[in-house]
Amino acid sequence: MKKPTVSAGGSDRSWLLAAIGRIEADFQRSSDTHLIPLRLAGFAGVDLYLKDESSHPTGSLKHRLARSLFLYALCNGWLRQGGTVVEASSGSTAISEAYFARLLGLPFVAVMPMGTSPEKVAAIEFQGGRCHLIDDPMRIYGESQRLADELGGHYMDQFTYAERATDWRSNNNIAESIFEQMRLERHPVPSWLVSSAGTGGTVATLGRYVRYRARDTRVCAADAELSVFFDHYLNRQPDLCLHQGSRIEGIGRPRVEASFLPQVIDGMVKVPDVWSVAAMHELSALVGRRVGPSTGTNLVAALACMDQMRAAGVVGSVVTLLCDAGERYANTYYDDQWLQRAGLACDDQRAAVAASLAEAELAAELVAGWRTAGDLAIAGQ
């Protein structure tokens, strides 16, 4: 559907320039996120770092994306004063977009799966947004467009525009930030950058940037169990589809999204959900605070990269993302009864993750359970 265009004249242009100014001022008030070293006795030659995106004002990696999407929509003339902003989201992007919508004085509606955590719903409402929950995750796209049309507003469509709204060359994107923060480390040029894929926009930014800067760094995308991204990476089929959503909130998709660019990815790991949750719990203990489930997915994929380096006798560094804080999941992934009902009870897997990190000997059941591709492919998989 053709995007509506706002007139650039008169009061519309004045509002547009003021809106861009508010977002830029908000960025100027913000500092960069921390890069946390995680020393693992079992991987003496490999340094692991967590880029802590939970320290953004809205608490997640999606704050960067939301800022970029709003600037992109404003500069394309898609937003107007008083117009409603609508987004399809599993929660974190909607929280961040609600923040920027409130900054500009715009109404905001998030179209989300029914199972989205209550903490995320509360965070959206705290920012002044409204939540529209639906049963079928495949309907969030069409329902978002329908609502935007009905309200005379704009459907932000993160899954289409994430990779093109982000300036991957510079402008303090996440890749540039990582390399600048790594500058004085023992291994300043990471061997691997690891990120899970929700829209695919962050992975696209990482992959494009390392090519643009001619860095000797590979990019690994981590995928959830109920997601099509891994299979699309293998076969490039654009019409892959699932009829249920990912159980790891914020990552994995039931269809191939336009922002997922397999050609800039060097390797992939498809992580069983129970191992993502197990790694989430173990990492929370290691860093002394709760992290979200997609960060657990990232840790498992980082383990695959580190194990390959160890086996090849390669020393170096791996950087992955701490996507959001675990407080958003107090009633789900941090609730033992909820995990039991969801089939994600993970005490044995957590013990195996802990042993893998401490001893650099990956649990056989983990290696048997995940799938790897690209430069991380294991013979027989």
Short mmCIF file of C-alpha atoms in Angstrom, two decimals:
data_model
loop_
_atom_site.label_atom_id
_atom_site.label_comp_id
_atom_site.label_asym_id
_atom_site.label_seq_id
_atom_site.Cartn_x
_atom_site.Cartn_y
_atom_site.Cartn_z
CA MET A 1 0.00 0.00 0.00
CA LYS A 2 1.30 3.44 -0.91
CA LYS A 3 2.43 5.46 2.09
CA PRO A 4 0.55 8.71 2.78
CA THR A 5 2.63 11.82 2.28
CA VAL A 6 2.29 14.92 4.41
CA SER A 7 2.47 18.34 2.82
CA ALA A 8 5.81 20.05 3.49
CA GLY A 9 4.34 23.53 3.55
CA GLY A 10 3.27 25.96 6.28
CA SER A 11 2.48 24.61 9.72
CA ASP A 12 3.14 21.02 8.62
CA ARG A 13 6.75 21.86 7.85
CA SER A 14 7.13 23.76 11.12
CA TRP A 15 5.82 20.76 13.03
CA LEU A 16 8.09 18.40 11.07
CA LEU A 17 11.23 20.40 11.83
CA ALA A 18 10.27 20.72 15.48
CA ALA A 19 9.60 16.97 15.69
CA ILE A 20 13.01 16.10 14.24
CA GLY A 21 14.57 18.60 16.62
CA ARG A 22 12.94 16.92 19.63
CA ILE A 23 14.27 13.51 18.62
CA GLU A 24 17.76 14.88 18.00
CA ALA A 25 17.72 16.66 21.37
CA ASP A 26 16.67 13.41 23.04
CA PHE A 27 19.60 11.64 21.37
CA GLN A 28 21.99 14.38 22.51
CA ARG A 29 20.87 13.82 26.10
CA SER A 30 21.59 10.10 25.87
CA SER A 31 24.93 8.37 26.40
CA ASP A 32 26.16 5.19 24.75
CA THR A 33 25.46 1.76 26.20
CA HIS A 34 28.08 -0.17 28.13
CA LEU A 35 30.28 -2.97 26.80
CA ILE A 36 30.64 -5.57 29.56
CA PRO A 37 33.50 -8.12 29.55
CA LEU A 38 32.48 -11.60 30.67
CA ARG A 39 35.52 -13.60 31.69
CA LEU A 40 35.04 -17.35 31.22
CA ALA A 41 37.66 -19.66 32.70
CA GLY A 42 37.02 -22.32 30.11
CA PHE A 43 37.77 -20.03 27.16
CA ALA A 44 41.09 -18.51 28.16
CA GLY A 45 41.96 -17.44 24.62
CA VAL A 46 38.57 -15.97 23.74
CA ASP A 47 37.20 -12.79 25.31
CA LEU A 48 33.40 -12.46 25.41
CA TYR A 49 31.68 -9.08 25.65
CA LEU A 50 28.04 -8.09 26.16
CA LYS A 51 26.81 -4.86 24.58
CA ASP A 52 24.27 -3.83 27.23
CA GLU A 53 21.34 -2.39 25.30
CA SER A 54 19.09 -2.58 28.36
CA SER A 55 20.52 0.76 29.54
CA HIS A 56 18.66 2.75 26.87
CA PRO A 57 15.88 5.05 28.17
CA THR A 58 13.25 2.49 27.12
CA GLY A 59 15.26 -0.48 28.32
CA SER A 60 16.14 -2.41 25.17
CA LEU A 61 18.01 -2.65 21.89
CA LYS A 62 14.83 -1.48 20.12
CA HIS A 63 15.34 2.10 21.34
CA ARG A 64 17.88 2.58 18.54
CA LEU A 65 15.45 1.14 15.98
CA ALA A 66 12.50 3.22 17.15
CA ARG A 67 14.53 6.43 16.90
CA SER A 68 15.61 5.52 13.37
CA LEU A 69 12.08 4.54 12.30
CA PHE A 70 10.61 7.82 13.54
CA LEU A 71 13.26 9.91 11.80
CA TYR A 72 12.81 7.87 8.61
CA ALA A 73 9.03 8.30 8.68
CA LEU A 74 9.30 12.02 9.42
CA CYS A 75 11.79 12.67 6.64
CA ASN A 76 9.64 10.67 4.19
CA GLY A 77 6.60 12.76 5.08
CA TRP A 78 4.63 9.83 6.54
CA LEU A 79 3.84 11.36 9.95
CA ARG A 80 1.61 14.36 10.60
CA GLN A 81 0.78 16.40 13.64
CA GLY A 82 -1.82 14.59 15.74
CA GLY A 83 -1.73 11.48 13.55
CA THR A 84 -1.85 8.06 15.21
CA VAL A 85 1.22 5.84 14.96
CA VAL A 86 0.54 2.09 14.74
CA GLU A 87 3.09 -0.71 15.03
CA ALA A 88 3.10 -4.52 14.88
CA SER A 89 5.33 -5.73 17.70
CA SER A 90 5.92 -8.39 20.33
CA GLY A 91 6.59 -5.65 22.85
CA SER A 92 10.05 -4.07 23.03
CA THR A 93 9.82 -2.08 19.78
CA ALA A 94 6.36 -0.91 20.80
CA ILE A 95 7.66 0.32 24.17
CA SER A 96 10.36 2.34 22.44
CA GLU A 97 8.02 3.67 19.75
CA ALA A 98 5.47 4.66 22.40
CA TYR A 99 8.25 6.70 24.04
CA PHE A 100 9.02 8.60 20.82
CA ALA A 101 5.33 9.02 19.98
CA ARG A 102 4.78 10.63 23.38
CA LEU A 103 7.84 12.81 22.79
CA LEU A 104 6.14 14.14 19.64
CA GLY A 105 2.65 14.29 21.13
CA LEU A 106 1.29 11.54 18.85
CA PRO A 107 -1.21 8.80 19.80
CA PHE A 108 0.28 5.30 19.62
CA VAL A 109 -1.28 1.85 19.21
CA ALA A 110 0.69 -1.41 19.47
CA VAL A 111 -0.73 -4.50 17.75
CA MET A 112 0.72 -7.48 19.61
CA PRO A 113 0.25 -11.24 20.13
CA MET A 114 -2.08 -12.15 22.98
CA GLY A 115 0.73 -13.84 24.91
CA THR A 116 2.91 -10.73 25.23
CA SER A 117 4.16 -10.36 28.80
CA PRO A 118 2.02 -8.17 31.10
CA GLU A 119 5.12 -6.18 32.02
CA LYS A 120 5.58 -5.11 28.38
CA VAL A 121 1.91 -4.14 28.08
CA ALA A 122 2.26 -2.06 31.24
CA ALA A 123 5.42 -0.39 29.91
CA ILE A 124 3.65 0.62 26.67
CA GLU A 125 0.73 2.02 28.60
CA PHE A 126 3.12 3.87 30.92
CA GLN A 127 4.47 5.66 27.83
CA GLY A 128 0.94 6.65 26.88
CA GLY A 129 0.39 3.96 24.26
CA ARG A 130 -2.56 1.64 23.77
CA CYS A 131 -2.27 -2.14 23.26
CA HIS A 132 -4.37 -4.06 20.74
CA LEU A 133 -3.89 -7.80 21.39
CA ILE A 134 -4.78 -10.51 18.85
CA ASP A 135 -4.63 -14.32 18.86
CA ASP A 136 -3.04 -15.08 15.48
CA PRO A 137 0.55 -13.74 15.16
CA MET A 138 0.25 -13.79 11.36
CA ARG A 139 -2.57 -11.23 11.58
CA ILE A 140 -0.55 -8.49 13.27
CA TYR A 141 0.60 -7.05 9.93
CA GLY A 142 -2.80 -6.75 8.30
CA GLU A 143 -4.47 -5.65 11.54
CA SER A 144 -1.87 -2.91 12.00
CA GLN A 145 -2.49 -1.57 8.50
CA ARG A 146 -6.25 -1.78 9.01
CA LEU A 147 -6.06 0.20 12.24
CA ALA A 148 -3.79 2.82 10.69
CA ASP A 149 -6.21 3.26 7.79
CA GLU A 150 -9.22 3.39 10.11
CA LEU A 151 -7.58 6.01 12.35
CA GLY A 152 -6.10 8.01 9.49
CA GLY A 153 -2.65 7.34 10.89
CA HIS A 154 0.60 5.67 9.90
CA TYR A 155 1.65 2.01 10.20
CA MET A 156 5.36 2.17 11.07
CA ASP A 157 6.07 -1.40 9.80
CA GLN A 158 9.36 -2.18 11.52
CA PHE A 159 9.68 -5.52 9.72
CA THR A 160 9.93 -3.83 6.34
CA TYR A 161 11.83 -0.67 7.22
CA ALA A 162 14.25 -1.68 10.00
CA GLU A 163 17.24 -2.32 7.73
CA ARG A 164 16.76 0.75 5.56
CA ALA A 165 15.86 3.22 8.33
CA THR A 166 19.15 2.59 10.16
CA ASP A 167 22.25 4.44 8.97
CA TRP A 168 24.64 1.49 8.86
CA ARG A 169 27.66 3.53 7.71
CA SER A 170 28.02 5.73 10.80
CA ASN A 171 25.84 8.01 12.96
CA ASN A 172 26.63 6.04 16.13
CA ASN A 173 24.95 2.86 14.93
CA ILE A 174 25.49 -0.17 17.12
CA ALA A 175 28.30 -1.59 14.98
CA GLU A 176 30.32 1.64 15.00
CA SER A 177 29.78 1.88 18.75
CA ILE A 178 31.08 -1.65 19.34
CA PHE A 179 34.27 -1.12 17.36
CA GLU A 180 34.97 2.20 19.08
CA GLN A 181 34.48 0.67 22.52
CA MET A 182 36.68 -2.31 21.65
CA ARG A 183 39.56 -0.09 20.53
CA LEU A 184 41.72 -0.57 23.67
CA GLU A 185 40.89 -4.23 24.33
CA ARG A 186 43.28 -7.17 24.00
CA HIS A 187 41.62 -8.23 20.75
CA PRO A 188 40.09 -4.98 19.44
CA VAL A 189 38.69 -6.40 16.20
CA PRO A 190 36.13 -9.06 17.13
CA SER A 191 36.29 -12.42 15.40
CA TRP A 192 32.49 -12.64 15.64
CA LEU A 193 29.58 -10.29 16.24
CA VAL A 194 26.49 -12.19 17.40
CA SER A 195 22.90 -10.95 17.33
CA SER A 196 19.52 -12.62 17.36
CA ALA A 197 17.07 -11.65 14.63
CA GLY A 198 13.70 -10.04 15.26
CA THR A 199 13.24 -7.80 12.26
CA GLY A 200 16.76 -8.59 11.06
CA GLY A 201 17.66 -4.90 11.09
CA THR A 202 20.42 -5.12 13.71
CA VAL A 203 22.04 -8.10 11.98
CA ALA A 204 21.87 -6.21 8.67
CA THR A 205 23.56 -3.19 10.26
CA LEU A 206 26.36 -5.34 11.68
CA GLY A 207 26.90 -7.21 8.42
CA ARG A 208 26.91 -4.11 6.26
CA TYR A 209 29.18 -2.16 8.58
CA VAL A 210 31.95 -4.77 8.79
CA ARG A 211 31.99 -4.96 4.99
CA TYR A 212 31.93 -1.18 4.59
CA ARG A 213 34.85 -0.79 7.02
CA ALA A 214 36.66 -3.85 5.62
CA ARG A 215 36.84 -5.47 9.06
CA ASP A 216 38.05 -9.04 9.45
CA THR A 217 34.94 -9.84 11.49
CA ARG A 218 32.18 -12.33 10.83
CA VAL A 219 28.53 -11.90 11.75
CA CYS A 220 26.42 -14.64 13.33
CA ALA A 221 22.63 -14.47 13.46
CA ALA A 222 20.89 -16.40 16.23
CA ASP A 223 17.39 -17.70 15.54
CA ALA A 224 14.62 -18.99 17.79
CA GLU A 225 13.06 -22.43 17.53
CA LEU A 226 9.72 -21.28 16.07
CA SER A 227 11.03 -19.04 13.30
CA VAL A 228 11.66 -19.21 9.57
CA PHE A 229 14.85 -17.17 9.40
CA PHE A 230 17.29 -20.10 9.69
CA ASP A 231 15.62 -22.12 6.94
CA HIS A 232 15.42 -19.03 4.75
CA TYR A 233 19.17 -18.57 5.24
CA LEU A 234 19.68 -22.10 3.97
CA ASN A 235 17.35 -22.13 0.98
CA ARG A 236 16.43 -18.46 0.32
CA GLN A 237 12.76 -19.37 -0.12
CA PRO A 238 10.81 -16.11 0.38
CA ASP A 239 7.43 -17.70 1.13
CA LEU A 240 8.33 -19.76 4.21
CA CYS A 241 5.62 -19.54 6.84
CA LEU A 242 4.70 -20.85 10.28
CA HIS A 243 1.30 -20.68 11.90
CA GLN A 244 2.51 -19.92 15.39
CA GLY A 245 4.69 -17.22 16.85
CA SER A 246 8.06 -17.50 18.55
CA ARG A 247 8.11 -18.38 22.25
CA ILE A 248 11.20 -16.20 22.70
CA GLU A 249 9.71 -12.71 22.81
CA GLY A 250 11.26 -10.17 20.48
CA ILE A 251 13.02 -12.55 18.10
CA GLY A 252 12.08 -15.10 15.47
CA ARG A 253 9.31 -14.57 12.92
CA PRO A 254 6.58 -16.77 11.39
CA ARG A 255 7.35 -15.37 7.93
CA VAL A 256 10.39 -14.02 6.07
CA GLU A 257 10.69 -10.29 6.73
CA ALA A 258 12.03 -7.73 4.27
CA SER A 259 14.64 -6.49 6.77
CA PHE A 260 16.27 -9.92 7.13
CA LEU A 261 19.24 -9.97 4.73
CA PRO A 262 20.87 -13.43 4.67
CA GLN A 263 23.56 -12.31 2.23
CA VAL A 264 25.31 -10.20 4.91
CA ILE A 265 25.34 -13.03 7.47
CA ASP A 266 28.36 -15.35 7.76
CA GLY A 267 26.85 -17.97 10.03
CA MET A 268 23.66 -18.89 11.84
CA VAL A 269 22.64 -20.88 14.90
CA LYS A 270 19.08 -22.04 15.48
CA VAL A 271 18.69 -22.41 19.23
CA PRO A 272 16.05 -24.63 20.87
CA ASP A 273 13.90 -22.46 23.12
CA VAL A 274 14.64 -24.42 26.28
CA TRP A 275 18.36 -23.75 25.80
CA SER A 276 17.71 -20.04 25.28
CA VAL A 277 15.85 -19.90 28.58
CA ALA A 278 18.51 -21.97 30.33
CA ALA A 279 21.27 -19.65 29.07
CA MET A 280 19.20 -16.63 30.13
CA HIS A 281 19.04 -17.92 33.71
CA GLU A 282 22.73 -18.85 33.86
CA LEU A 283 23.87 -15.54 32.39
CA SER A 284 21.68 -13.67 34.87
CA ALA A 285 23.58 -15.39 37.68
CA LEU A 286 26.93 -14.54 36.09
CA VAL A 287 26.22 -10.82 35.64
CA GLY A 288 24.25 -10.42 38.86
CA ARG A 289 20.98 -9.20 37.32
CA ARG A 290 18.19 -10.56 35.19
CA VAL A 291 18.44 -10.52 31.41
CA GLY A 292 15.77 -11.29 28.82
CA PRO A 293 15.34 -14.56 26.89
CA SER A 294 16.70 -13.28 23.57
CA THR A 295 19.97 -12.56 25.37
CA GLY A 296 20.03 -16.25 26.29
CA THR A 297 19.65 -17.09 22.60
CA ASN A 298 22.58 -14.79 21.85
CA LEU A 299 24.75 -16.46 24.50
CA VAL A 300 24.17 -19.92 23.03
CA ALA A 301 25.06 -18.69 19.54
CA ALA A 302 28.15 -16.96 20.96
CA LEU A 303 29.13 -20.29 22.51
CA ALA A 304 29.03 -21.86 19.05
CA CYS A 305 31.39 -19.17 17.75
CA MET A 306 33.73 -19.47 20.73
CA ASP A 307 33.83 -23.25 20.51
CA GLN A 308 34.78 -23.08 16.84
CA MET A 309 37.58 -20.63 17.69
CA ARG A 310 38.82 -22.82 20.55
CA ALA A 311 38.82 -25.94 18.38
CA ALA A 312 40.81 -24.13 15.68
CA GLY A 313 43.29 -22.69 18.18
CA VAL A 314 42.19 -19.12 17.36
CA VAL A 315 42.46 -16.41 20.02
CA GLY A 316 40.29 -13.33 19.77
CA SER A 317 37.06 -11.73 20.92
CA VAL A 318 33.34 -12.25 20.46
CA VAL A 319 30.74 -9.53 21.05
CA THR A 320 27.07 -10.24 21.53
CA LEU A 321 24.08 -8.23 22.75
CA LEU A 322 22.32 -7.99 26.09
CA CYS A 323 19.03 -7.07 24.47
CA ASP A 324 16.83 -6.16 27.43
CA ALA A 325 16.40 -6.64 31.16
CA GLY A 326 14.68 -9.62 32.72
CA GLU A 327 12.30 -7.56 34.85
CA ARG A 328 9.98 -7.47 31.85
CA TYR A 329 9.53 -11.23 32.17
CA ALA A 330 8.99 -11.68 35.92
CA ASN A 331 5.66 -13.44 35.37
CA THR A 332 6.82 -15.58 32.45
CA TYR A 333 10.42 -16.73 31.90
CA TYR A 334 11.31 -16.12 35.57
CA ASP A 335 8.26 -17.94 36.90
CA ASP A 336 8.84 -21.66 37.44
CA GLN A 337 5.17 -22.57 37.08
CA TRP A 338 4.88 -20.64 33.82
CA LEU A 339 7.98 -22.41 32.48
CA GLN A 340 6.48 -25.78 33.39
CA ARG A 341 3.22 -24.96 31.60
CA ALA A 342 5.11 -23.71 28.55
CA GLY A 343 7.32 -26.81 28.38
CA LEU A 344 10.42 -24.71 29.07
CA ALA A 345 11.53 -25.99 32.47
CA CYS A 346 15.30 -25.98 32.09
CA ASP A 347 17.20 -26.96 35.26
CA ASP A 348 19.22 -29.68 33.49
CA GLN A 349 19.96 -27.46 30.50
CA ARG A 350 21.06 -24.61 32.76
CA ALA A 351 23.54 -26.89 34.52
CA ALA A 352 24.86 -27.96 31.11
CA VAL A 353 25.27 -24.30 30.02
CA ALA A 354 27.16 -23.53 33.23
CA ALA A 355 29.50 -26.49 32.66
CA SER A 356 30.02 -25.50 29.01
CA LEU A 357 31.03 -21.96 30.00
CA ALA A 358 33.34 -23.11 32.78
CA GLU A 359 35.02 -26.01 31.03
CA ALA A 360 34.93 -25.05 27.31
CA GLU A 361 33.45 -28.47 26.60
CA LEU A 362 30.03 -28.04 25.08
CA ALA A 363 27.28 -30.29 26.35
CA ALA A 364 26.58 -33.05 23.84
CA GLU A 365 22.82 -32.53 24.15
CA LEU A 366 23.22 -28.84 23.28
CA VAL A 367 25.26 -29.57 20.16
CA ALA A 368 22.75 -32.24 19.19
CA GLY A 369 19.85 -29.86 19.67
CA TRP A 370 20.98 -26.74 17.86
CA ARG A 371 21.34 -26.29 14.10
CA THR A 372 24.23 -24.42 12.55
CA ALA A 373 24.84 -23.03 9.08
CA GLY A 374 27.26 -20.96 7.03
CA ASP A 375 30.74 -20.63 8.51
CA LEU A 376 29.50 -22.33 11.67
CA ALA A 377 28.12 -25.42 9.93
CA ILE A 378 28.96 -28.72 11.57
CA ALA A 379 29.41 -31.74 9.34
CA GLY A 380 26.20 -33.73 9.17
CA GLN A 381 23.89 -30.83 10.08
#
